[in-house]
Amino acid sequence: NAGVTQTPKFRVLKTGQSMTLLCAQDMNHEYMYWYRQDPGMGLRLIHYSVGEGTTAKGEVPDGYNVSRLKKQNFLLGLESAAPSQTSVYFCASSYSWLTAKGNSNQPQHFGDGTRLSIL
Amino acid sequence: GENVEQHPSTLSVQEGDSAVIKCTYSDSASNYFPWYKQELGKGPQLIIDIRSNVGEKKDQRIAVTLNKTAKHFSLHITETQPEDSAVYFCAASIVAAGNKLTFGGGTRVLVKP
C-alpha cells in the first residue's frame, strides 16, 4: 500500500496564478484533511471531508477550495495564489470514529507534503 | 475552539538521557491525544496516542501520560538515541468532531551522540 500520496511535491507559483494539489489514499479511509504547516505554528487545518461529496471548513479556510468527488481523492485548490499562502501543505486521512470499536477517534495518516512557494 | 500549547520549542539531550515534552489543552471535551514525529522532508508519523479513559500508555522507550483534571499530557522518551532527533507534535481531538486535530507548535529534539 502506498498510504497517502501527494502531488506535486514542489511547486513555485506567481501571485494570482491558480493551481490544484492532489491527495490520494488507498486505505479506504472515510475522512480526509488538508493542513498547512508554517514555521513555529504546527499544523493548521484548512478543510476536511467526512465522506465522498462532503467538505467542511477548518481553522484557516480562506483562499482555498476543496472537492471530494471520489472517496480516495481530496483536492485542494488555490484560485488566486497570494504570497501568504507560501507554506508546506499536508494531506491526511483516517477511518471514521464510527467504524472503530467503542466509537473512538482514529489516527490520521499523513502524506509527505507539497512545498509551495508563491512569488 | 481548542487551543494546544507545547513546551519546550527546542530540546537538546545527550544520547542515553531522557526527553520530556509537555502539552496543555483548553477544551475539557477533548478525549484523544496523539503524538507525531516529523523527520526532515517527511510528513508527521504517529508514534503513540492516548485516550481520556487511561492515564498512561507505554510503547518500548516511549510513554505518554495524561492528566485530565489539569488538562495536560506529556511525552517521555527514555534512553534517547540519535535517530530520535526530529520534530515532535502533540495534538488534541474531540471524538465525533470529524476526528479533527488541533496541534501544538512542535518541539525540535536534538540528541547529541
mmCIF file of C-alpha atoms in Angstrom, chain A residues 17-101:
data_model
loop_
_atom_site.group_PDB
_atom_site.id
_atom_site.type_symbol
_atom_site.label_atom_id
_atom_site.label_comp_id
_atom_site.label_asym_id
_atom_site.label_seq_id
_atom_site.Cartn_x
_atom_site.Cartn_y
_atom_site.Cartn_z
ATOM 1 C CA GLN A 17 -1.958 32.059 -10.527
ATOM 2 C CA SER A 18 -4.167 29.106 -9.693
ATOM 3 C CA MET A 19 -3.332 25.504 -9.005
ATOM 4 C CA THR A 20 -4.693 22.263 -7.573
ATOM 5 C CA LEU A 21 -2.959 19.966 -5.116
ATOM 6 C CA LEU A 22 -3.943 16.328 -5.300
ATOM 7 C CA CYS A 23 -4.164 13.868 -2.420
ATOM 8 C CA ALA A 24 -4.837 10.175 -2.920
ATOM 9 C CA GLN A 25 -5.210 7.451 -0.285
ATOM 10 C CA ASP A 26 -5.524 3.709 -0.772
ATOM 11 C CA MET A 27 -6.610 2.742 2.770
ATOM 12 C CA ASN A 28 -10.353 3.117 2.165
ATOM 13 C CA HIS A 29 -10.495 5.889 4.795
ATOM 14 C CA GLU A 30 -13.722 7.827 5.138
ATOM 15 C CA TYR A 31 -12.149 11.062 6.403
ATOM 16 C CA MET A 32 -9.599 13.255 4.648
ATOM 17 C CA TYR A 33 -7.910 16.517 5.657
ATOM 18 C CA TRP A 34 -5.763 19.340 4.333
ATOM 19 C CA TYR A 35 -3.330 21.145 6.651
ATOM 20 C CA ARG A 36 -0.756 23.839 6.174
ATOM 21 C CA GLN A 37 2.468 23.954 8.152
ATOM 22 C CA ASP A 38 4.264 27.211 8.789
ATOM 23 C CA PRO A 39 7.419 27.668 10.905
ATOM 24 C CA GLY A 40 6.705 27.652 14.643
ATOM 25 C CA MET A 41 2.956 27.230 14.176
ATOM 26 C CA GLY A 42 2.450 23.499 13.956
ATOM 27 C CA LEU A 43 -0.169 22.246 11.523
ATOM 28 C CA ARG A 44 -3.388 24.120 10.962
ATOM 29 C CA LEU A 45 -6.491 22.562 9.421
ATOM 30 C CA ILE A 46 -7.663 24.173 6.164
ATOM 31 C CA HIS A 47 -10.587 21.974 5.095
ATOM 32 C CA TYR A 48 -11.700 18.444 5.724
ATOM 33 C CA SER A 49 -14.145 15.838 4.423
ATOM 34 C CA VAL A 50 -16.077 13.152 6.250
ATOM 35 C CA GLY A 51 -17.132 11.364 3.096
ATOM 36 C CA GLU A 52 -17.412 11.412 -0.663
ATOM 37 C CA GLY A 53 -19.204 14.537 -1.829
ATOM 38 C CA THR A 54 -18.907 16.342 1.525
ATOM 39 C CA THR A 55 -16.482 19.054 2.661
ATOM 40 C CA ALA A 56 -16.242 21.374 5.648
ATOM 41 C CA LYS A 57 -14.142 24.346 6.729
ATOM 42 C CA GLY A 58 -11.308 24.055 9.177
ATOM 43 C CA GLU A 59 -9.382 26.685 11.091
ATOM 44 C CA VAL A 60 -7.880 28.588 8.124
ATOM 45 C CA PRO A 61 -10.122 28.049 5.044
ATOM 46 C CA ASP A 62 -9.931 31.488 3.390
ATOM 47 C CA GLY A 63 -8.391 31.496 -0.084
ATOM 48 C CA TYR A 64 -8.775 27.731 -0.556
ATOM 49 C CA ASN A 65 -11.408 25.442 -2.024
ATOM 50 C CA VAL A 66 -11.670 21.662 -1.885
ATOM 51 C CA SER A 67 -13.510 18.853 -3.583
ATOM 52 C CA ARG A 68 -14.012 15.187 -2.807
ATOM 53 C CA LEU A 69 -15.634 13.623 -5.855
ATOM 54 C CA LYS A 70 -14.175 10.184 -5.143
ATOM 55 C CA LYS A 71 -13.614 8.566 -1.766
ATOM 56 C CA GLN A 72 -9.902 8.075 -2.372
ATOM 57 C CA ASN A 73 -9.121 11.609 -3.608
ATOM 58 C CA PHE A 74 -9.197 15.028 -1.947
ATOM 59 C CA LEU A 75 -8.252 18.091 -3.995
ATOM 60 C CA LEU A 76 -7.109 21.443 -2.626
ATOM 61 C CA GLY A 77 -7.420 24.444 -4.924
ATOM 62 C CA LEU A 78 -5.918 27.899 -4.817
ATOM 63 C CA GLU A 79 -7.891 30.135 -7.181
ATOM 64 C CA SER A 80 -5.647 33.212 -6.953
ATOM 65 C CA ALA A 81 -2.413 32.461 -5.129
ATOM 66 C CA ALA A 82 -1.027 35.010 -2.661
ATOM 67 C CA PRO A 83 2.446 35.160 -1.024
ATOM 68 C CA SER A 84 0.779 34.472 2.352
ATOM 69 C CA GLN A 85 -0.095 31.013 1.032
ATOM 70 C CA THR A 86 3.574 30.058 0.776
ATOM 71 C CA SER A 87 3.716 27.010 3.024
ATOM 72 C CA VAL A 88 4.071 23.252 3.210
ATOM 73 C CA TYR A 89 0.740 21.524 2.664
ATOM 74 C CA PHE A 90 -0.058 18.157 4.151
ATOM 75 C CA CYS A 91 -2.901 15.820 3.394
ATOM 76 C CA ALA A 92 -4.077 13.213 5.894
ATOM 77 C CA SER A 93 -6.754 10.531 6.102
ATOM 78 C CA SER A 94 -8.367 8.409 8.781
ATOM 79 C CA TYR A 95 -11.138 5.937 9.437
ATOM 80 C CA SER A 96 -14.380 7.334 10.779
ATOM 81 C CA TRP A 97 -14.774 7.130 14.545
ATOM 82 C CA LEU A 98 -17.976 5.194 13.838
ATOM 83 C CA THR A 99 -16.051 2.304 12.286
ATOM 84 C CA ALA A 100 -13.951 1.682 15.370
ATOM 85 C CA LYS A 101 -14.836 -0.479 18.347
#
